[in-house]
Short mmCIF file of C-alpha atoms and ligand atoms in Angstrom, two decimals:
data_model
loop_
_atom_site.label_atom_id
_atom_site.label_comp_id
_atom_site.label_asym_id
_atom_site.label_seq_id
_atom_site.Cartn_x
_atom_site.Cartn_y
_atom_site.Cartn_z
CA MET D 1 82.55 79.60 72.83
CA LEU D 2 84.74 82.27 74.46
CA ALA D 3 83.03 81.66 77.79
CA SER D 4 83.88 77.96 77.70
CA LEU D 5 87.59 78.81 77.21
CA MET D 6 87.55 81.04 80.24
CA ARG D 7 89.69 80.02 83.20
CA THR D 8 87.82 79.04 86.36
CA VAL D 9 89.31 80.28 89.62
CA ASN D 10 88.41 78.09 92.59
CA CYS D 11 87.82 79.86 95.88
CA GLY D 12 87.69 77.93 99.13
CA MET D 13 85.72 79.71 101.81
CA ILE D 14 86.04 79.20 105.57
CA GLY D 15 82.83 80.46 107.14
CA GLY D 16 79.28 80.26 105.84
CA GLY D 17 77.57 82.66 108.24
CA THR D 18 76.35 86.21 107.66
CA VAL D 19 79.20 87.34 105.40
CA GLY D 20 79.93 83.93 103.85
CA GLY D 21 76.24 83.56 102.96
CA GLY D 22 76.33 87.04 101.45
CA VAL D 23 79.30 86.16 99.24
CA LEU D 24 77.51 83.06 97.92
CA GLN D 25 74.40 85.13 97.16
CA ALA D 26 76.40 87.90 95.46
CA LEU D 27 78.25 85.44 93.23
CA ASP D 28 75.01 83.68 92.42
CA ARG D 29 73.50 86.98 91.35
CA ASN D 30 76.43 88.66 89.59
CA GLY D 31 78.80 85.78 88.79
CA SER D 32 78.45 86.09 85.02
CA LEU D 33 78.83 89.87 85.14
CA LEU D 34 82.06 89.39 87.09
CA ALA D 35 83.27 86.72 84.69
CA SER D 36 82.80 89.05 81.77
CA ARG D 37 84.58 91.85 83.60
CA LEU D 38 87.50 89.73 84.80
CA GLY D 39 87.84 87.25 81.97
CA ALA D 40 87.74 84.44 84.54
CA ARG D 41 84.97 82.52 86.19
CA ILE D 42 84.82 82.52 89.98
CA LYS D 43 83.69 79.35 91.66
CA ILE D 44 83.24 78.75 95.38
CA HIS D 45 84.17 75.09 95.32
CA LYS D 46 84.35 74.35 99.06
CA VAL D 47 82.93 75.93 102.22
CA ALA D 48 84.11 75.05 105.72
CA VAL D 49 81.74 75.59 108.65
CA ARG D 50 81.80 74.54 112.28
CA ASP D 51 78.52 72.67 112.36
CA LEU D 52 77.40 70.83 109.22
CA ASN D 53 73.86 70.47 110.53
CA ARG D 54 73.19 74.08 111.51
CA PRO D 55 70.13 75.52 109.70
CA ARG D 56 71.35 78.42 107.55
CA LYS D 57 69.57 81.54 106.29
CA VAL D 58 71.49 81.21 103.05
CA GLU D 59 71.49 77.57 102.09
CA ILE D 60 74.84 76.07 101.11
CA PRO D 61 74.78 72.98 98.88
CA LYS D 62 75.76 69.93 100.97
CA SER D 63 78.28 68.95 98.29
CA LEU D 64 80.37 72.07 99.08
CA LEU D 65 80.34 71.73 102.85
CA THR D 66 83.03 70.39 105.13
CA ASP D 67 83.68 70.85 108.83
CA ASN D 68 87.43 70.63 108.30
CA TRP D 69 88.92 73.99 107.30
CA ARG D 70 92.22 72.32 106.38
CA ALA D 71 90.37 70.43 103.64
CA VAL D 72 89.67 73.85 102.07
CA VAL D 73 93.17 75.28 102.44
CA GLU D 74 95.04 72.12 101.46
CA ASP D 75 92.89 71.17 98.47
CA PRO D 76 95.26 71.55 95.49
CA LYS D 77 92.29 72.87 93.48
CA THR D 78 91.84 75.85 95.85
CA ASP D 79 93.37 78.91 94.15
CA ILE D 80 92.18 81.52 96.69
CA VAL D 81 91.25 81.14 100.36
CA ILE D 82 88.53 83.36 101.88
CA GLU D 83 88.57 83.52 105.68
CA LEU D 84 85.16 84.53 107.06
CA ALA D 85 85.19 82.57 110.30
CA GLY D 86 86.12 85.40 112.68
CA GLY D 87 88.20 85.24 115.87
CA THR D 88 91.93 85.64 116.19
CA THR D 89 93.35 82.27 117.22
CA THR D 90 92.23 79.55 114.81
CA ALA D 91 91.70 82.23 112.16
CA LYS D 92 95.40 83.13 112.40
CA THR D 93 96.35 79.47 111.91
CA MET D 94 93.98 79.27 108.93
CA VAL D 95 95.35 82.38 107.23
CA LEU D 96 99.00 81.47 107.88
CA ALA D 97 98.44 77.96 106.55
CA ALA D 98 97.00 79.35 103.32
CA LEU D 99 99.72 81.98 102.88
CA ARG D 100 102.45 79.41 103.56
CA ALA D 101 100.92 77.29 100.81
CA GLY D 102 101.40 80.33 98.54
CA LYS D 103 97.64 80.93 98.24
CA PRO D 104 96.21 84.46 98.26
CA VAL D 105 93.95 85.07 101.24
CA ILE D 106 90.93 87.35 101.53
CA THR D 107 89.67 88.21 104.98
CA ALA D 108 87.03 90.47 106.55
CA ASN D 109 88.55 89.88 109.97
CA LYS D 110 89.68 93.23 111.36
CA ALA D 111 90.30 91.78 114.83
CA LEU D 112 92.76 89.31 113.32
CA LEU D 113 94.48 91.96 111.19
CA SER D 114 94.72 94.32 114.12
CA ALA D 115 96.28 91.69 116.38
CA HIS D 116 98.52 89.91 113.87
CA GLY D 117 98.51 92.03 110.72
CA GLN D 118 102.25 92.64 110.57
CA GLU D 119 103.04 88.94 110.86
CA LEU D 120 100.42 88.01 108.27
CA CYS D 121 101.60 90.67 105.81
CA ALA D 122 105.19 89.44 106.24
CA ALA D 123 104.06 85.86 105.61
CA ALA D 124 102.29 86.95 102.43
CA ALA D 125 105.48 88.62 101.16
CA GLN D 126 107.68 85.70 102.19
CA HIS D 127 105.50 83.22 100.32
CA ASN D 128 105.10 85.45 97.29
CA THR D 129 101.38 85.85 97.63
CA ASN D 130 98.96 88.49 98.93
CA LEU D 131 96.48 89.30 101.67
CA TYR D 132 93.35 91.31 100.80
CA TYR D 133 91.11 92.93 103.41
CA GLU D 134 88.75 95.51 101.91
CA ALA D 135 85.81 94.10 103.90
CA ALA D 136 87.64 94.62 107.20
CA VAL D 137 86.94 98.37 107.32
CA ALA D 138 83.64 100.16 106.72
CA GLY D 139 81.69 97.30 105.12
CA GLY D 140 80.83 98.05 101.51
CA ILE D 141 82.83 101.30 101.28
CA PRO D 142 86.05 100.77 99.29
CA VAL D 143 88.14 102.83 101.69
CA ILE D 144 91.19 100.55 101.82
CA LYS D 145 91.46 100.82 98.04
CA ALA D 146 90.97 104.58 98.27
CA LEU D 147 93.77 105.01 100.81
CA ARG D 148 96.25 102.64 99.16
CA GLU D 149 95.56 103.53 95.56
CA GLY D 150 93.35 106.58 95.11
CA PHE D 151 95.27 108.76 97.58
CA VAL D 152 98.70 107.23 97.04
CA GLY D 153 100.09 110.63 96.02
CA ASN D 154 98.80 112.44 99.13
CA ARG D 155 100.02 113.04 102.65
CA ILE D 156 96.97 112.30 104.75
CA THR D 157 96.48 114.85 107.51
CA HIS D 158 93.04 113.94 108.87
CA ILE D 159 90.71 110.96 108.90
CA TYR D 160 87.41 111.15 110.76
CA GLY D 161 85.40 107.96 110.58
CA ILE D 162 82.12 106.52 111.71
CA VAL D 163 83.27 102.95 111.22
CA ASN D 164 81.05 100.77 113.38
CA GLY D 165 77.60 100.13 111.95
CA THR D 166 76.23 98.62 115.15
CA CYS D 167 77.14 101.64 117.32
CA ASN D 168 75.93 104.08 114.70
CA TYR D 169 72.65 102.17 114.45
CA ILE D 170 72.25 102.29 118.25
CA LEU D 171 73.16 106.00 118.60
CA SER D 172 70.95 107.02 115.66
CA ARG D 173 67.93 105.25 117.12
CA MET D 174 68.63 106.72 120.55
CA LYS D 175 68.55 110.19 119.01
CA ALA D 176 65.62 109.69 116.63
CA GLU D 177 63.34 107.65 118.88
CA GLY D 178 64.44 108.44 122.42
CA VAL D 179 65.10 104.75 123.14
CA ASN D 180 67.81 103.42 125.42
CA PHE D 181 71.07 101.77 124.48
CA SER D 182 70.20 98.25 125.65
CA ASP D 183 66.82 98.23 123.83
CA VAL D 184 68.46 98.63 120.43
CA LEU D 185 71.51 96.37 120.72
CA ALA D 186 69.46 93.18 120.32
CA GLU D 187 67.96 94.54 117.09
CA ALA D 188 71.39 95.31 115.63
CA GLN D 189 72.40 91.75 116.47
CA ALA D 190 69.31 90.30 114.78
CA LEU D 191 70.07 92.34 111.65
CA GLY D 192 73.52 90.72 111.37
CA TYR D 193 75.50 93.92 112.03
CA ALA D 194 76.94 93.03 115.43
CA GLU D 195 80.01 90.93 116.13
CA ALA D 196 79.51 87.52 117.75
CA GLU D 197 80.88 89.17 120.92
CA PRO D 198 78.91 92.47 121.17
CA SER D 199 81.53 94.05 123.44
CA LEU D 200 83.72 94.33 120.33
CA ASP D 201 81.18 96.78 118.92
CA VAL D 202 79.82 98.71 121.90
CA ASP D 203 83.08 99.05 123.80
CA GLY D 204 84.71 100.46 120.68
CA TYR D 205 87.23 97.67 120.02
CA ASP D 206 85.93 96.94 116.52
CA SER D 207 86.39 100.63 115.66
CA GLN D 208 89.80 100.55 117.34
CA HIS D 209 90.86 97.70 115.04
CA LYS D 210 89.59 99.55 111.97
CA VAL D 211 91.11 102.89 112.98
CA GLY D 212 94.46 101.16 113.57
CA LEU D 213 94.34 99.81 110.01
CA LEU D 214 93.36 103.16 108.49
CA ALA D 215 96.02 104.98 110.52
CA SER D 216 98.72 102.47 109.53
CA LEU D 217 97.90 102.78 105.84
CA ALA D 218 97.65 106.57 105.99
CA HIS D 219 100.87 107.13 107.93
CA GLY D 220 103.14 104.30 106.82
CA PHE D 221 104.02 102.75 110.16
CA TRP D 222 102.19 99.94 111.89
CA ILE D 223 99.73 101.20 114.50
CA GLY D 224 98.55 98.27 116.60
CA PRO D 225 95.41 98.28 118.73
CA ASP D 226 97.22 99.20 121.95
CA ALA D 227 98.31 102.48 120.40
CA VAL D 228 94.73 103.50 119.56
CA HIS D 229 92.96 105.07 122.54
CA VAL D 230 89.45 103.64 122.82
CA GLU D 231 86.23 104.47 124.68
CA GLY D 232 82.91 102.84 123.81
CA ILE D 233 79.30 103.97 123.89
CA ARG D 234 77.98 102.24 127.03
CA ASN D 235 78.09 105.55 128.93
CA VAL D 236 76.07 107.48 126.38
CA SER D 237 72.71 108.08 128.03
CA GLN D 238 69.46 109.36 126.60
CA LEU D 239 69.94 112.48 128.73
CA ASP D 240 73.25 113.32 127.04
CA VAL D 241 71.86 112.60 123.58
CA GLN D 242 69.10 115.12 124.33
CA PHE D 243 71.34 117.81 125.85
CA ALA D 244 73.80 117.46 122.96
CA SER D 245 70.91 117.84 120.55
CA ALA D 246 69.64 120.97 122.31
CA LEU D 247 73.13 122.43 121.96
CA GLY D 248 73.20 121.66 118.21
CA TYR D 249 75.33 118.50 118.36
CA THR D 250 74.97 114.79 117.62
CA ILE D 251 76.86 112.12 119.53
CA LYS D 252 78.74 109.70 117.28
CA LEU D 253 81.33 107.03 117.97
CA LEU D 254 84.14 108.70 116.09
CA GLY D 255 87.45 107.34 114.88
CA ILE D 256 90.11 110.04 114.62
CA VAL D 257 93.46 109.86 112.86
CA LYS D 258 95.03 113.28 112.96
CA LYS D 259 98.56 114.45 112.19
CA THR D 260 99.58 116.52 115.20
CA GLY D 261 103.08 117.97 114.78
CA ALA D 262 105.44 115.06 114.17
CA LYS D 263 103.02 112.58 115.75
CA VAL D 264 99.69 111.02 114.87
CA GLN D 265 96.62 111.01 117.08
CA ALA D 266 94.75 107.72 116.70
CA SER D 267 91.64 107.45 118.86
CA VAL D 268 88.10 106.16 119.09
CA TYR D 269 85.57 107.76 121.42
CA PRO D 270 82.00 109.01 121.51
CA ALA D 271 82.14 112.68 120.54
CA LEU D 272 79.72 115.54 120.06
CA ILE D 273 79.93 116.71 116.46
CA PRO D 274 78.08 119.77 115.10
CA ASP D 275 74.71 118.99 113.52
CA SER D 276 75.78 121.16 110.60
CA HIS D 277 78.61 118.77 109.67
CA VAL D 278 77.75 116.11 107.11
CA LEU D 279 79.00 113.32 109.42
CA ALA D 280 76.21 114.17 111.89
CA SER D 281 73.61 113.04 109.37
CA VAL D 282 75.20 109.62 108.84
CA SER D 283 72.54 107.44 110.41
CA GLY D 284 71.67 103.82 111.05
CA VAL D 285 74.08 101.16 109.88
CA PHE D 286 75.73 103.63 107.51
CA ASN D 287 79.43 104.43 107.92
CA ALA D 288 81.33 107.41 106.61
CA VAL D 289 85.00 108.15 106.35
CA PHE D 290 86.23 111.70 105.85
CA ILE D 291 89.76 111.90 104.47
CA ARG D 292 91.86 115.04 104.03
CA GLY D 293 94.87 114.74 101.74
CA ASP D 294 97.35 117.54 101.13
CA ILE D 295 96.73 117.38 97.39
CA ALA D 296 93.20 115.99 97.01
CA GLY D 297 91.72 118.14 99.79
CA ASP D 298 88.63 116.79 101.53
CA SER D 299 86.79 113.63 100.46
CA LEU D 300 83.91 111.81 102.05
CA PHE D 301 83.08 108.13 101.62
CA TYR D 302 79.62 107.03 102.67
CA GLY D 303 77.90 103.66 102.57
CA GLN D 304 76.64 100.67 104.49
CA GLY D 305 79.22 99.74 107.06
CA ALA D 306 78.00 96.31 108.09
CA GLY D 307 75.62 93.55 107.15
CA GLN D 308 75.47 90.70 104.73
CA ASP D 309 75.33 92.33 101.31
CA ALA D 310 77.53 95.38 101.88
CA THR D 311 80.31 93.27 103.38
CA ALA D 312 79.95 90.65 100.67
CA SER D 313 80.40 93.39 98.06
CA ALA D 314 83.81 94.23 99.56
CA VAL D 315 84.83 90.55 99.71
CA VAL D 316 83.86 90.12 96.05
CA SER D 317 85.95 93.18 95.16
CA ASP D 318 88.93 91.48 96.83
CA ILE D 319 88.18 88.26 94.95
CA ALA D 320 88.32 90.27 91.73
CA ASP D 321 91.69 91.80 92.66
CA ALA D 322 93.08 88.41 93.65
CA VAL D 323 91.87 86.87 90.38
CA LEU D 324 93.45 89.65 88.31
CA ASP D 325 96.72 89.37 90.26
CA LEU D 326 96.75 85.61 89.71
CA LYS D 327 96.03 86.04 86.01
CA SER D 328 98.78 88.59 85.51
CA GLY D 329 101.30 86.91 87.84
CA THR D 330 101.66 90.07 89.96
CA PRO D 331 100.84 88.96 93.50
CA HIS D 332 102.68 91.90 95.04
CA ARG D 333 101.53 94.71 92.82
CA ILE D 334 99.82 96.28 95.82
CA PRO D 335 101.24 94.83 99.05
CA PRO D 336 98.85 94.58 102.00
CA PHE D 337 100.97 97.01 104.03
CA LYS D 338 104.24 98.79 103.39
CA THR D 339 106.24 100.59 106.07
CA HIS D 340 107.51 103.85 104.60
CA ASN D 341 107.75 106.05 107.66
CA HIS D 342 110.27 105.15 110.33
CA LYS D 343 110.21 108.46 112.18
CA SER D 344 106.65 109.06 113.33
CA ALA D 345 104.88 107.80 116.45
CA VAL D 346 101.43 107.85 117.97
CA LEU D 347 100.56 110.85 120.15
CA PRO D 348 99.76 109.65 123.70
CA VAL D 349 96.11 110.36 124.47
CA ASP D 350 97.08 112.48 127.50
CA ALA D 351 98.66 114.97 125.13
CA ALA D 352 95.71 115.15 122.73
CA VAL D 353 93.80 118.44 122.74
CA SER D 354 90.05 118.83 122.27
CA LYS D 355 86.97 120.64 123.47
CA TYR D 356 84.68 118.96 125.99
CA TYR D 357 81.07 118.56 127.05
CA LEU D 358 80.76 118.08 130.80
CA ARG D 359 77.53 117.12 132.55
CA LEU D 360 77.53 117.42 136.30
CA SER D 361 74.80 116.48 138.66
CA VAL D 362 74.91 119.15 141.37
CA VAL D 363 73.07 120.35 144.45
CA ASP D 364 71.11 123.40 143.34
CA LYS D 365 72.55 126.06 145.63
CA PRO D 366 74.54 129.28 145.23
CA GLY D 367 78.31 129.03 144.82
CA VAL D 368 78.49 125.57 143.16
CA LEU D 369 79.25 126.91 139.71
CA ALA D 370 81.92 129.23 141.15
CA LYS D 371 83.70 126.26 142.76
CA VAL D 372 83.65 124.25 139.54
CA ALA D 373 84.87 127.27 137.55
CA ALA D 374 87.68 127.87 140.05
CA ILE D 375 89.00 124.31 139.64
CA LEU D 376 88.96 124.64 135.85
CA ALA D 377 90.59 128.07 136.00
CA LYS D 378 93.39 126.70 138.20
CA SER D 379 94.18 124.23 135.40
CA ARG D 380 93.92 127.06 132.87
CA ILE D 381 90.87 125.46 131.28
CA GLY D 382 88.33 127.87 129.80
CA ILE D 383 84.55 127.47 129.85
CA SER D 384 82.82 128.44 126.62
CA SER D 385 79.22 128.13 127.89
CA VAL D 386 77.19 126.96 130.85
CA ILE D 387 73.63 125.68 130.82
CA GLN D 388 71.50 124.70 133.74
CA PRO D 389 68.31 123.47 132.12
CA GLU D 390 65.07 124.26 133.92
CA GLY D 391 62.48 121.65 134.81
CA HIS D 392 64.87 119.36 136.69
CA GLU D 393 63.77 120.08 140.24
CA GLY D 394 64.80 117.80 143.05
CA GLU D 395 67.79 116.88 145.10
CA SER D 396 70.18 117.47 142.23
CA VAL D 397 70.09 119.27 138.91
CA PRO D 398 72.14 118.87 135.74
CA LEU D 399 74.79 121.47 134.98
CA ILE D 400 76.23 121.38 131.48
CA LEU D 401 79.56 123.02 130.72
CA MET D 402 81.08 123.37 127.28
CA ILE D 403 84.85 123.60 127.62
CA HIS D 404 87.39 125.27 125.32
CA ASP D 405 90.38 123.37 123.90
CA ALA D 406 92.25 121.61 126.70
CA LYS D 407 94.82 118.85 127.01
CA ASN D 408 93.25 115.54 127.94
CA SER D 409 95.54 115.10 130.97
CA ALA D 410 94.65 118.57 132.33
CA MET D 411 90.96 117.93 131.83
CA LEU D 412 91.07 114.57 133.61
CA ASN D 413 92.94 116.08 136.57
CA ALA D 414 90.39 118.90 136.85
CA LEU D 415 87.57 116.38 136.62
CA LYS D 416 89.00 114.40 139.54
CA ALA D 417 89.01 117.55 141.68
CA ILE D 418 85.47 118.47 140.57
CA THR D 419 84.22 114.97 141.44
CA ARG D 420 85.49 115.45 145.01
CA LEU D 421 83.34 118.58 145.59
CA PRO D 422 80.57 117.84 148.14
CA ALA D 423 77.98 119.46 145.84
CA ILE D 424 78.59 116.84 143.11
CA ARG D 425 75.94 114.16 143.41
CA GLU D 426 76.85 111.63 140.68
CA GLN D 427 79.87 110.61 138.65
CA PRO D 428 80.36 113.45 136.11
CA VAL D 429 79.89 112.64 132.43
CA MET D 430 82.46 113.95 129.97
CA PHE D 431 82.57 113.64 126.20
CA ARG D 432 84.90 115.30 123.76
CA VAL D 433 83.55 117.81 121.26
CA GLU D 434 85.04 117.59 117.78
CA ASN D 435 84.37 120.41 115.37
CA LEU D 436 86.02 118.39 112.58
CA ASP D 437 87.93 121.33 111.12
P1 NAP U 1 79.13 84.51 111.59
O1 NAP U 1 77.80 84.80 111.01
O2 NAP U 1 79.24 84.13 113.02
O3 NAP U 1 79.80 83.37 110.68
C1 NAP U 1 81.00 82.72 111.04
C2 NAP U 1 81.11 81.46 110.20
O4 NAP U 1 82.36 80.85 110.42
C3 NAP U 1 80.05 80.40 110.53
O5 NAP U 1 79.56 79.84 109.33
C4 NAP U 1 80.83 79.36 111.33
O6 NAP U 1 80.30 78.04 111.18
C5 NAP U 1 82.19 79.46 110.68
N1 NAP U 1 83.28 79.01 111.55
C6 NAP U 1 83.63 79.54 112.74
N2 NAP U 1 84.70 78.87 113.23
C7 NAP U 1 85.02 77.93 112.31
C8 NAP U 1 86.02 76.91 112.24
N3 NAP U 1 86.90 76.72 113.22
N4 NAP U 1 86.05 76.11 111.15
C9 NAP U 1 85.16 76.28 110.15
N5 NAP U 1 84.19 77.23 110.16
C10 NAP U 1 84.13 78.03 111.23
O7 NAP U 1 80.12 85.76 111.39
P2 NAP U 1 80.05 86.89 110.26
O8 NAP U 1 79.17 88.00 110.74
O9 NAP U 1 79.79 86.28 108.94
O10 NAP U 1 81.54 87.47 110.34
C11 NAP U 1 82.61 86.78 109.76
C12 NAP U 1 83.83 87.71 109.75
O11 NAP U 1 83.53 88.88 109.01
C13 NAP U 1 84.26 88.19 111.13
O12 NAP U 1 85.66 88.32 111.16
C14 NAP U 1 83.63 89.59 111.22
O13 NAP U 1 84.33 90.46 112.09
C15 NAP U 1 83.76 90.04 109.80
N6 NAP U 1 82.81 91.07 109.38
C16 NAP U 1 81.49 90.92 109.64
C17 NAP U 1 80.59 91.90 109.20
C18 NAP U 1 79.12 91.80 109.44
O14 NAP U 1 78.41 92.80 109.15
N7 NAP U 1 78.60 90.69 109.94
C19 NAP U 1 81.08 93.00 108.48
C20 NAP U 1 82.46 93.11 108.24
C21 NAP U 1 83.31 92.13 108.68
P3 NAP U 1 78.83 77.66 111.70
O15 NAP U 1 77.90 78.44 110.80
O16 NAP U 1 78.72 76.20 111.53
O17 NAP U 1 78.80 78.13 113.13
N1 HSE U 2 80.17 94.67 113.74
C1 HSE U 2 80.70 95.47 112.72
C2 HSE U 2 79.93 96.79 112.67
C3 HSE U 2 80.62 94.78 111.40
O1 HSE U 2 78.87 96.86 113.31
O2 HSE U 2 80.37 97.73 112.03
C4 HSE U 2 81.26 95.51 110.27
O3 HSE U 2 82.63 95.55 110.42
#
């Protein structure tokens, strides 16, 4: 009896691929549980796709399907719009159209938020509705909620995140199985972790988008993608994975948001992290986000960072929030983003300080190390250890240097001079070392 009096909230979904299919499955499985928790029934009443005839892993009833996304947004019965199409151009038009119609929007599209987030958040406020994006960062981990709500009373000083499931899957398999980068990428794609354009994952842009969002929420001013320094994992070779391991480190694609004086470092790069740190054991598609707040201290969030079910779980959590906000008439209780810091700025990467791992390929003859050391000394850069592993006979041998804290600009200048030495046989390889203190 009570159930039949329950309000039904109609959600119109744009996108019926990996994540869209996952949302349908999750609601199928736990729809009644959600209804009893929310006091409202959630119904996906329309799904827009590009190709009505495409065979789908998760079947969508024909009666729900349309190939016209406007039919979803403009349907007066649609209470909430869920954008799971991806991309930044048409997706922006879709989201703006829904917000302008006063409809709450849920999106998992971090590329879109990164490129146009400020405009979309402003549109949500202007049209007295909301924009929800839990699924945009770290898959099933509720880290957006944690930053905006759980840590609302903290000044956030550090965030270290492994936020791209595809890269973490690739790097973990490289370390565990000795395989090469390109062998594993195709598998990550088949498992539904990778973006339609794999460069977004492996060149670090997906992490850049996510780190920009985390940094903006943590520091209260909008940090767009151009302000987040990015390097991807294409240059991580099996050789470096092995040397790092012998030195007691694991290579991870790491997102860093660090308060440095009055500024904020926001970067993404492959870094050596100590095996003894908990982030080093985050393997496969798992993500983890370490957050340090001045009151809460250190917290670690760990979970599946990509894939159908984990991402669907985050979308469903947003659906629940949107339903509760609709029910209580409080669309702006938690705005998607609020500027509260007008004084800070992003630290230019040149000024960021870290330790380094340097692998040189050198002619094995006396005096080479002295020349390299002299260049570093001239830039006041200290060497903490040197290893020339045995068993690499031939024309050239690897020389590994671990470098003390140095400014990025000083290190790059020294590296240019080292590269010009006649004894250097290949382009040097340099990764930062983060001790995560
Ligand atoms: P996907 O499998 O490629 O699915 C995209 C869906 O959108 C497809 O159903 C496609 O239709 C539909 N679509 C694309 N353009 C459309 C248009 N103009 N009109 C109507 N429908 C359109 O992608 P996905 O992996 O589900 O990712 C969707 C979004 O979630 C992306 O923003 C992605 O970054 C984000 N995300 C993905 C994951 C993940 O693990 N996969 C995790 C977090 C966030 P057809 O099926 O007919 O082609
Ligand atoms: N391609 C993304 C990843 C999906 O691998 O993490 C989740 O955002």
